[in-house]
Short mmCIF file of C-alpha atoms and ligand atoms in Angstrom, two decimals:
data_model
loop_
_atom_site.label_atom_id
_atom_site.label_comp_id
_atom_site.label_asym_id
_atom_site.label_seq_id
_atom_site.Cartn_x
_atom_site.Cartn_y
_atom_site.Cartn_z
CA MET A 1192 -16.62 -12.92 -13.93
CA SER A 1193 -13.39 -11.20 -14.90
CA LYS A 1194 -10.19 -12.64 -13.50
CA ILE A 1195 -7.84 -10.10 -11.93
CA LEU A 1196 -4.32 -11.27 -11.13
CA VAL A 1197 -3.24 -9.79 -7.79
CA THR A 1198 0.49 -9.98 -7.21
CA GLY A 1199 1.28 -9.66 -3.51
CA GLY A 1200 -2.36 -10.52 -2.87
CA ALA A 1201 -1.53 -12.21 0.44
CA GLY A 1202 0.02 -9.01 1.81
CA TYR A 1203 -1.54 -6.25 3.87
CA ILE A 1204 -3.14 -4.09 1.17
CA GLY A 1205 -3.42 -6.97 -1.31
CA SER A 1206 -5.50 -9.17 1.00
CA HIS A 1207 -8.02 -6.37 1.63
CA THR A 1208 -8.18 -5.66 -2.10
CA VAL A 1209 -8.83 -9.33 -2.88
CA VAL A 1210 -11.86 -9.16 -0.57
CA GLU A 1211 -13.16 -5.98 -2.25
CA LEU A 1212 -12.62 -7.47 -5.71
CA VAL A 1213 -14.83 -10.43 -4.83
CA ASN A 1214 -17.41 -8.07 -3.28
CA ALA A 1215 -17.44 -6.20 -6.60
CA GLY A 1216 -17.97 -9.38 -8.63
CA TYR A 1217 -14.40 -10.06 -9.82
CA THR A 1218 -12.43 -13.28 -9.51
CA PRO A 1219 -9.05 -12.44 -7.97
CA ILE A 1220 -6.13 -14.78 -8.61
CA ILE A 1221 -3.42 -14.29 -5.99
CA VAL A 1222 0.25 -14.56 -6.91
CA ASP A 1223 2.49 -14.34 -3.86
CA ASN A 1224 5.78 -15.88 -2.77
CA PHE A 1225 4.99 -15.28 0.94
CA SER A 1226 8.28 -13.47 1.45
CA ASN A 1227 6.44 -10.96 3.67
CA SER A 1228 3.17 -12.69 4.46
CA GLU A 1229 1.82 -15.93 5.84
CA GLU A 1230 -0.32 -18.58 4.18
CA ARG A 1231 -2.90 -18.31 6.98
CA VAL A 1232 -3.95 -14.99 5.41
CA LEU A 1233 -5.71 -17.14 2.82
CA ASN A 1234 -7.85 -18.66 5.60
CA GLY A 1235 -8.82 -15.20 6.81
CA ILE A 1236 -9.83 -14.18 3.29
CA ALA A 1237 -11.80 -17.42 2.84
CA GLN A 1238 -13.60 -16.93 6.16
CA ILE A 1239 -14.63 -13.38 5.24
CA LEU A 1240 -15.83 -14.39 1.79
CA GLY A 1241 -17.19 -17.85 2.50
CA GLN A 1242 -15.14 -19.10 -0.43
CA GLN A 1243 -11.51 -19.93 -1.23
CA VAL A 1244 -9.52 -17.64 -3.48
CA VAL A 1245 -7.07 -19.20 -5.93
CA CYS A 1246 -3.45 -18.59 -4.96
CA HIS A 1247 -0.25 -19.42 -6.84
CA LYS A 1248 2.88 -19.52 -4.69
CA VAL A 1249 5.11 -17.88 -7.25
CA ASP A 1250 7.88 -15.30 -7.36
CA CYS A 1251 7.04 -12.43 -9.72
CA THR A 1252 10.66 -11.95 -10.68
CA ASP A 1253 10.60 -15.41 -12.33
CA ALA A 1254 9.23 -14.97 -15.86
CA LYS A 1255 8.94 -18.69 -16.51
CA VAL A 1256 6.71 -19.50 -13.54
CA LEU A 1257 4.73 -16.31 -14.03
CA GLN A 1258 4.06 -17.37 -17.61
CA GLU A 1259 2.83 -20.73 -16.31
CA VAL A 1260 0.28 -18.91 -14.15
CA PHE A 1261 -0.94 -16.84 -17.13
CA THR A 1262 -1.20 -20.01 -19.25
CA LYS A 1263 -3.02 -21.96 -16.55
CA GLU A 1264 -5.48 -19.19 -15.73
CA GLY A 1265 -6.22 -18.26 -19.34
CA ASP A 1266 -8.29 -15.11 -19.69
CA ILE A 1267 -6.80 -12.53 -17.33
CA ALA A 1268 -8.66 -9.22 -17.59
CA GLY A 1269 -6.15 -7.17 -15.60
CA VAL A 1270 -3.37 -7.14 -13.03
CA ILE A 1271 -2.96 -5.32 -9.72
CA HIS A 1272 0.71 -5.30 -8.81
CA PHE A 1273 1.36 -5.07 -5.08
CA ALA A 1274 4.32 -7.46 -4.90
CA ALA A 1275 7.35 -5.52 -3.69
CA PHE A 1276 9.57 -5.11 -0.66
CA LYS A 1277 8.73 -2.03 1.43
CA ALA A 1278 11.11 -1.67 4.39
CA VAL A 1279 12.84 1.68 3.97
CA GLY A 1280 15.75 0.96 6.36
CA GLU A 1281 16.43 -2.46 4.87
CA SER A 1282 16.50 -0.91 1.39
CA VAL A 1283 19.34 1.38 2.48
CA ALA A 1284 21.33 -1.63 3.72
CA GLU A 1285 20.42 -3.92 0.80
CA PRO A 1286 19.61 -1.76 -2.24
CA LEU A 1287 20.12 -4.51 -4.83
CA LYS A 1288 17.55 -6.70 -3.13
CA TYR A 1289 15.06 -3.83 -3.58
CA TYR A 1290 16.00 -2.93 -7.15
CA HIS A 1291 15.74 -6.60 -8.11
CA ASN A 1292 12.38 -7.27 -6.50
CA ASN A 1293 10.67 -3.92 -7.08
CA VAL A 1294 12.14 -2.86 -10.43
CA ALA A 1295 13.20 -6.11 -12.15
CA GLY A 1296 9.97 -7.65 -10.79
CA LEU A 1297 7.87 -4.98 -12.51
CA VAL A 1298 9.76 -5.31 -15.80
CA THR A 1299 9.31 -9.09 -15.73
CA LEU A 1300 5.60 -8.72 -15.05
CA LEU A 1301 5.22 -6.20 -17.89
CA GLN A 1302 6.99 -8.53 -20.32
CA VAL A 1303 4.78 -11.45 -19.36
CA MET A 1304 1.66 -9.27 -19.58
CA GLU A 1305 2.72 -8.07 -23.05
CA ALA A 1306 3.39 -11.62 -24.23
CA ASN A 1307 -0.12 -12.59 -23.08
CA LYS A 1308 -1.80 -9.43 -24.39
CA VAL A 1309 -2.98 -8.40 -20.93
CA THR A 1310 -3.23 -4.63 -21.07
CA ARG A 1311 -4.72 -3.37 -17.77
CA LEU A 1312 -2.47 -2.67 -14.80
CA VAL A 1313 -2.99 -1.01 -11.44
CA PHE A 1314 0.34 -0.24 -9.79
CA SER A 1315 1.12 0.38 -6.10
CA SER A 1316 2.99 3.64 -5.91
CA SER A 1317 3.60 5.81 -2.89
CA CYS A 1318 3.57 9.38 -1.63
CA THR A 1319 7.29 8.79 -1.10
CA VAL A 1320 7.75 9.94 -4.74
CA TYR A 1321 7.00 13.54 -3.61
CA GLY A 1322 10.00 13.61 -1.25
CA ILE A 1323 9.73 16.67 1.00
CA PRO A 1324 7.05 18.73 -0.74
CA GLU A 1325 7.28 22.52 -0.85
CA LYS A 1326 3.53 23.04 -0.78
CA LEU A 1327 0.73 21.18 0.98
CA PRO A 1328 -1.51 19.39 0.26
CA VAL A 1329 0.22 17.57 -2.60
CA THR A 1330 -1.64 17.15 -5.87
CA GLU A 1331 -0.66 14.77 -8.66
CA GLU A 1332 1.00 17.83 -10.29
CA THR A 1333 3.34 18.33 -7.33
CA PRO A 1334 6.83 17.62 -8.68
CA THR A 1335 8.34 14.29 -7.72
CA GLN A 1336 11.76 14.47 -6.09
CA LYS A 1337 14.78 12.33 -5.66
CA ALA A 1338 13.76 9.72 -3.15
CA ASN A 1339 15.73 9.53 0.07
CA SER A 1340 15.90 5.74 0.10
CA PRO A 1341 16.43 2.98 -2.45
CA TYR A 1342 12.89 1.81 -1.64
CA GLY A 1343 11.45 5.22 -2.52
CA ASN A 1344 13.62 5.32 -5.61
CA THR A 1345 12.22 1.98 -6.81
CA LYS A 1346 8.71 3.50 -6.79
CA LYS A 1347 9.93 6.56 -8.69
CA ILE A 1348 11.79 4.43 -11.25
CA ASP A 1349 8.77 2.11 -11.61
CA GLU A 1350 6.55 5.07 -12.42
CA GLU A 1351 9.11 6.26 -15.01
CA ILE A 1352 9.21 2.79 -16.57
CA LEU A 1353 5.41 2.74 -16.78
CA ARG A 1354 5.37 6.23 -18.32
CA ASP A 1355 7.98 5.22 -20.91
CA VAL A 1356 6.02 2.10 -21.84
CA ALA A 1357 2.86 4.21 -22.12
CA THR A 1358 4.48 6.62 -24.57
CA SER A 1359 6.02 3.81 -26.63
CA GLY A 1360 2.74 2.99 -28.35
CA SER A 1361 2.28 -0.12 -26.23
CA ALA A 1362 -1.27 -1.33 -25.61
CA LEU A 1363 -0.59 -1.24 -21.86
CA ARG A 1364 -2.98 0.95 -19.84
CA THR A 1365 -1.80 1.74 -16.31
CA ILE A 1366 -3.14 3.51 -13.26
CA ALA A 1367 -0.58 4.17 -10.55
CA LEU A 1368 -2.10 4.81 -7.14
CA ARG A 1369 0.09 6.88 -4.86
CA TYR A 1370 -0.83 5.66 -1.41
CA PHE A 1371 -0.37 7.87 1.61
CA ASN A 1372 -0.22 6.00 4.95
CA PRO A 1373 -2.48 2.93 4.98
CA ILE A 1374 -3.69 1.83 8.41
CA GLY A 1375 -6.50 -0.24 9.90
CA ALA A 1376 -7.83 -3.68 9.21
CA HIS A 1377 -10.93 -5.43 7.89
CA GLU A 1378 -13.92 -5.04 10.23
CA SER A 1379 -13.96 -8.82 10.80
CA ALA A 1380 -10.44 -8.65 12.28
CA LEU A 1381 -9.67 -11.75 10.19
CA ILE A 1382 -7.07 -9.98 8.06
CA GLY A 1383 -4.76 -7.04 8.80
CA GLU A 1384 -1.15 -5.94 8.78
CA LEU A 1385 1.40 -8.59 9.80
CA PRO A 1386 4.67 -6.76 10.48
CA LEU A 1387 7.64 -9.08 10.83
CA GLY A 1388 9.93 -8.16 13.74
CA VAL A 1389 9.89 -4.72 15.35
CA PRO A 1390 7.53 -2.51 13.32
CA ASN A 1391 8.95 0.64 11.76
CA ASN A 1392 5.52 2.04 11.01
CA LEU A 1393 3.68 4.09 13.57
CA VAL A 1394 0.35 2.29 13.91
CA PRO A 1395 1.63 -1.30 14.27
CA PHE A 1396 4.11 0.02 16.82
CA ILE A 1397 1.27 1.67 18.73
CA THR A 1398 -0.95 -1.44 18.73
CA GLN A 1399 1.95 -3.71 19.77
CA THR A 1400 2.75 -1.30 22.60
CA ALA A 1401 -0.89 -1.27 23.74
CA ALA A 1402 -0.80 -5.07 23.65
CA GLY A 1403 2.21 -5.04 25.96
CA LEU A 1404 4.69 -6.31 23.38
CA ARG A 1405 6.67 -3.03 23.45
CA ASP A 1406 7.29 -0.80 26.47
CA SER A 1407 6.36 2.54 24.99
CA LEU A 1408 6.24 4.48 21.76
CA THR A 1409 8.91 7.06 21.06
CA VAL A 1410 7.51 10.02 19.16
CA TYR A 1411 10.29 10.82 16.70
CA GLY A 1412 10.71 14.57 16.93
CA THR A 1413 8.51 17.23 18.51
CA ASP A 1414 10.49 20.19 17.15
CA TYR A 1415 9.18 20.20 13.58
CA ASP A 1416 7.56 23.28 12.12
CA THR A 1417 4.05 21.86 12.64
CA PRO A 1418 1.32 22.95 15.09
CA ASP A 1419 2.34 20.49 17.84
CA GLY A 1420 5.92 19.90 16.65
CA SER A 1421 5.41 16.26 15.56
CA CYS A 1422 5.31 15.01 11.94
CA ILE A 1423 2.14 15.09 9.90
CA ARG A 1424 0.87 12.27 7.68
CA ASP A 1425 -2.32 11.30 5.88
CA TYR A 1426 -3.58 8.01 7.38
CA VAL A 1427 -6.02 6.22 5.09
CA HIS A 1428 -8.06 3.15 6.02
CA VAL A 1429 -6.87 0.09 4.12
CA VAL A 1430 -10.41 -0.91 3.13
CA ASP A 1431 -11.03 2.52 1.57
CA LEU A 1432 -7.68 2.13 -0.20
CA ALA A 1433 -8.62 -1.38 -1.34
CA LYS A 1434 -11.82 -0.02 -2.90
CA ALA A 1435 -9.77 2.52 -4.87
CA HIS A 1436 -8.14 -0.43 -6.65
CA VAL A 1437 -11.50 -1.79 -7.71
CA ALA A 1438 -12.43 1.67 -8.98
CA ALA A 1439 -9.14 1.84 -10.90
CA ILE A 1440 -9.77 -1.53 -12.54
CA LYS A 1441 -13.26 -0.34 -13.55
CA ARG A 1442 -11.77 2.84 -15.04
CA LEU A 1443 -9.34 0.75 -17.10
CA GLU A 1444 -12.28 -1.29 -18.43
CA LYS A 1445 -13.85 1.80 -19.98
CA GLU A 1446 -13.43 2.45 -23.69
CA GLU A 1447 -10.11 4.08 -24.53
CA PRO A 1448 -8.64 4.62 -21.08
CA ALA A 1449 -5.58 6.87 -20.79
CA ALA A 1450 -2.23 5.13 -21.29
CA PHE A 1451 -0.91 6.20 -17.90
CA GLU A 1452 -2.54 8.02 -15.01
CA VAL A 1453 -1.62 8.67 -11.40
CA PHE A 1454 -3.94 9.27 -8.46
CA ASN A 1455 -3.27 10.23 -4.86
CA VAL A 1456 -5.08 7.98 -2.42
CA GLY A 1457 -5.29 9.45 1.06
CA THR A 1458 -7.97 11.13 3.14
CA GLY A 1459 -6.95 14.70 2.38
CA GLN A 1460 -6.51 15.18 6.12
CA GLY A 1461 -3.15 15.58 7.84
CA SER A 1462 -2.74 14.16 11.36
CA SER A 1463 0.28 14.61 13.60
CA VAL A 1464 1.91 11.76 15.49
CA LEU A 1465 0.62 13.21 18.75
CA GLU A 1466 -2.89 13.47 17.30
CA VAL A 1467 -2.72 9.81 16.29
CA VAL A 1468 -1.72 8.89 19.84
CA LYS A 1469 -4.64 10.92 21.24
CA ALA A 1470 -7.07 9.37 18.73
CA PHE A 1471 -5.83 5.91 19.71
CA GLU A 1472 -6.40 6.67 23.38
CA LYS A 1473 -9.94 7.77 22.51
CA ALA A 1474 -10.57 4.70 20.35
CA THR A 1475 -9.41 2.34 23.11
CA SER A 1476 -10.60 4.45 26.09
CA LYS A 1477 -7.32 3.98 27.92
CA PRO A 1478 -4.11 5.96 28.40
CA PHE A 1479 -1.28 5.08 26.05
CA PRO A 1480 2.42 5.06 27.07
CA TYR A 1481 4.66 7.24 24.96
CA LYS A 1482 7.73 9.40 25.31
CA THR A 1483 9.23 12.00 23.04
CA GLY A 1484 12.56 11.47 21.37
CA PRO A 1485 14.83 12.88 18.68
CA ARG A 1486 13.91 13.09 15.00
CA ARG A 1487 14.22 9.93 12.88
CA ALA A 1488 16.69 10.35 10.00
CA GLY A 1489 15.03 10.79 6.63
CA ASP A 1490 11.55 11.66 7.93
CA VAL A 1491 9.39 14.04 5.89
CA PRO A 1492 8.13 16.75 8.29
CA ALA A 1493 4.62 16.94 6.83
CA ILE A 1494 2.74 15.46 3.91
CA TYR A 1495 -0.93 14.95 3.11
CA ALA A 1496 -2.89 14.51 -0.07
CA ASP A 1497 -5.17 16.57 -2.20
CA VAL A 1498 -7.59 13.82 -3.26
CA THR A 1499 -9.76 15.90 -5.60
CA LYS A 1500 -8.66 13.93 -8.66
CA ALA A 1501 -9.39 10.51 -7.13
CA THR A 1502 -12.69 11.80 -5.73
CA GLU A 1503 -13.85 13.21 -9.06
CA GLU A 1504 -12.47 10.64 -11.47
CA LEU A 1505 -12.35 7.40 -9.47
CA GLY A 1506 -15.34 8.15 -7.24
CA PHE A 1507 -12.99 7.61 -4.30
CA LYS A 1508 -14.16 8.55 -0.84
CA THR A 1509 -13.04 7.83 2.67
CA SER A 1510 -15.74 6.26 4.77
CA LEU A 1511 -13.76 5.65 7.94
CA SER A 1512 -12.37 8.23 10.38
CA LEU A 1513 -8.93 8.15 11.96
CA GLU A 1514 -10.44 6.91 15.22
CA GLU A 1515 -12.39 4.13 13.46
CA SER A 1516 -9.27 3.15 11.54
CA LEU A 1517 -7.24 2.95 14.75
CA ALA A 1518 -10.01 0.99 16.48
CA SER A 1519 -9.87 -1.58 13.66
CA SER A 1520 -6.07 -1.81 13.94
CA TRP A 1521 -6.48 -2.45 17.64
CA ALA A 1522 -9.18 -5.11 17.08
CA TRP A 1523 -6.80 -6.85 14.65
CA GLN A 1524 -3.92 -6.69 17.13
CA GLN A 1525 -6.14 -8.26 19.77
CA ALA A 1526 -7.30 -10.95 17.35
CA LEU A 1527 -3.64 -11.82 16.74
CA GLY A 1528 -3.52 -12.68 20.42
CA LYS A 1529 0.13 -11.71 20.87
P1 LIG B 2036 3.16 -6.39 2.16
O1 LIG B 2036 4.58 -6.70 2.37
O2 LIG B 2036 2.20 -6.69 3.25
O3 LIG B 2036 2.62 -7.10 0.84
C1 LIG B 2036 3.44 -7.38 -0.27
C2 LIG B 2036 3.21 -8.82 -0.65
O4 LIG B 2036 4.00 -9.10 -1.81
C3 LIG B 2036 3.64 -9.80 0.43
O5 LIG B 2036 2.62 -10.76 0.63
C4 LIG B 2036 4.91 -10.46 -0.14
O6 LIG B 2036 5.04 -11.80 0.29
C5 LIG B 2036 4.64 -10.35 -1.63
N1 LIG B 2036 5.85 -10.30 -2.47
C6 LIG B 2036 6.93 -9.51 -2.34
N2 LIG B 2036 7.80 -9.74 -3.33
C7 LIG B 2036 7.25 -10.70 -4.12
C8 LIG B 2036 7.65 -11.36 -5.31
N3 LIG B 2036 8.82 -11.12 -5.91
N4 LIG B 2036 6.82 -12.29 -5.84
C9 LIG B 2036 5.63 -12.57 -5.26
N5 LIG B 2036 5.20 -12.00 -4.13
C10 LIG B 2036 6.00 -11.06 -3.58
O7 LIG B 2036 3.07 -4.83 1.75
P2 LIG B 2036 1.81 -3.88 1.62
O8 LIG B 2036 1.87 -2.91 2.74
O9 LIG B 2036 0.59 -4.66 1.37
O10 LIG B 2036 2.24 -3.08 0.31
C11 LIG B 2036 1.79 -3.46 -0.97
C12 LIG B 2036 2.38 -2.52 -2.00
O11 LIG B 2036 2.03 -1.18 -1.68
C13 LIG B 2036 3.90 -2.54 -2.10
O12 LIG B 2036 4.24 -2.38 -3.45
C14 LIG B 2036 4.32 -1.32 -1.30
O13 LIG B 2036 5.55 -0.83 -1.72
C15 LIG B 2036 3.20 -0.37 -1.63
N6 LIG B 2036 2.99 0.68 -0.62
C16 LIG B 2036 2.79 0.32 0.68
C17 LIG B 2036 2.60 1.31 1.63
C18 LIG B 2036 2.43 0.98 3.08
O14 LIG B 2036 2.65 1.84 3.93
N7 LIG B 2036 2.02 -0.24 3.43
C19 LIG B 2036 2.61 2.67 1.25
C20 LIG B 2036 2.81 2.98 -0.09
C21 LIG B 2036 3.00 1.97 -1.03
C1 LIG B 2037 4.70 7.85 10.46
C2 LIG B 2037 5.09 8.91 11.44
C3 LIG B 2037 7.39 8.87 12.16
C4 LIG B 2037 7.25 5.13 14.37
C5 LIG B 2037 6.68 5.08 5.52
C6 LIG B 2037 7.60 4.89 4.34
C7 LIG B 2037 7.03 5.47 3.10
C8 LIG B 2037 5.62 4.96 2.85
C9 LIG B 2037 4.76 5.13 4.05
C10 LIG B 2037 5.58 3.03 1.42
C11 LIG B 2037 6.44 9.54 11.16
C12 LIG B 2037 6.44 8.61 13.31
C13 LIG B 2037 6.89 6.22 13.60
C14 LIG B 2037 7.59 5.34 15.75
C15 LIG B 2037 7.12 7.69 15.48
N1 LIG B 2037 5.60 3.56 2.56
N2 LIG B 2037 6.83 7.47 14.15
N3 LIG B 2037 7.49 6.62 16.24
O1 LIG B 2037 7.37 7.71 7.71
O2 LIG B 2037 5.21 8.20 6.60
O3 LIG B 2037 6.59 6.43 5.75
O4 LIG B 2037 5.39 4.55 5.20
O5 LIG B 2037 5.66 3.52 0.34
O6 LIG B 2037 7.87 5.17 2.06
O7 LIG B 2037 8.83 5.52 4.64
O8 LIG B 2037 5.41 6.14 7.97
O9 LIG B 2037 4.52 4.81 9.83
O10 LIG B 2037 7.03 4.94 9.51
O11 LIG B 2037 5.79 6.93 10.32
O12 LIG B 2037 7.06 8.81 15.97
O13 LIG B 2037 7.94 4.41 16.47
O14 LIG B 2037 5.20 8.31 12.73
O15 LIG B 2037 8.44 9.69 12.56
O16 LIG B 2037 6.35 10.89 11.45
P1 LIG B 2037 6.20 7.20 7.04
P2 LIG B 2037 5.72 5.61 9.43
#
């Protein structure tokens, strides 16, 4: 069974991907420093799978300890690189922290992979690289734009680094997945998103509000040029997203894969903030407290994916609706018991 190193494998998307890797017959090896996750995630994964997954508590920016993991594990067939910081606001306040972890971390990983002749990489990119798109839905051909935060810029720079390495004649073969807005949790409610502090993201804020931890949601802006005035996003279930990583690894295993490819991973469906609130009310069968407020600085008015490429070439499909995704987020929030 092929070993796949999963950096950030204890995190939100990483933990769900670890489960899907095992379901697909791979042996994931987690590398995580738990800077934005908790070790109990490993218990959740083990309970779902009925087996423990190997985890190395290691910082990916440290080449020496990363090399020790590669040496200890031996034959690594590929790497999925989730490990990064992702808080947009914090990245504005502390850009160097983000450039170090997200950019220097990638470079370090690539050097260690090269030294160990590991050539397959799946990279976590983001729809943030499209900035404010002129035309919707966005395809992989939609031009990328200057990111409006250091976090977004790290993803754009990382993609450029990967493209440069690909054209250098290196043996590295990379698939960058540009995620839209991942939501939801595993159907067991044993793993899910663990936001630290007050969540910035919409769905954790909604579930914490429904749980009574927050008073009410503020809908940031209802005067956008969208049908109901609130912002539009493409909310994709994290388990569907996790499966896209398995598909990407399989594509890299084929004979002569492309040196560098990008794929949008979303549902292809745009939903407004107010539609999400309504869908949540339907999923939970109870009214949800919200008020409308001013726009949030830096928000993209509307973005959703054209997923034709991922559908045709990765066999990607969404199996879970917005309502089902929100119901799973809610089940996870309740399982957290706080
Ligand atoms: P997360 O914070 O839940 O997971 C990231 C994991 O990486 C955490 O467990 C953290 O402890 C670990 N980590 C961070 N820096 C590390 C380092 N230097 N060494 C080892 N471990 C480290 O985040 P997530 O939502 O699962 O996101 C995973 C990836 O997907 C990130 O690269 C993120 O930028 C990207 N992404 C996320 C979203 C989203 O909305 N969640 C959208 C687009 C892209
Ligand atoms: C969604 C919508 C808010 C909270 C972020 C990152 C981006 C990418 C995806 C990683 C927006 C609205 C939110 C609230 C609200 N991540 N909202 N009230 O803005 O698409 O992007 O996640 O790469 O880089 O910036 O996601 O969940 O923060 O917001 O009205 O309390 O919900 O204005 O329209 P976003 P989000």
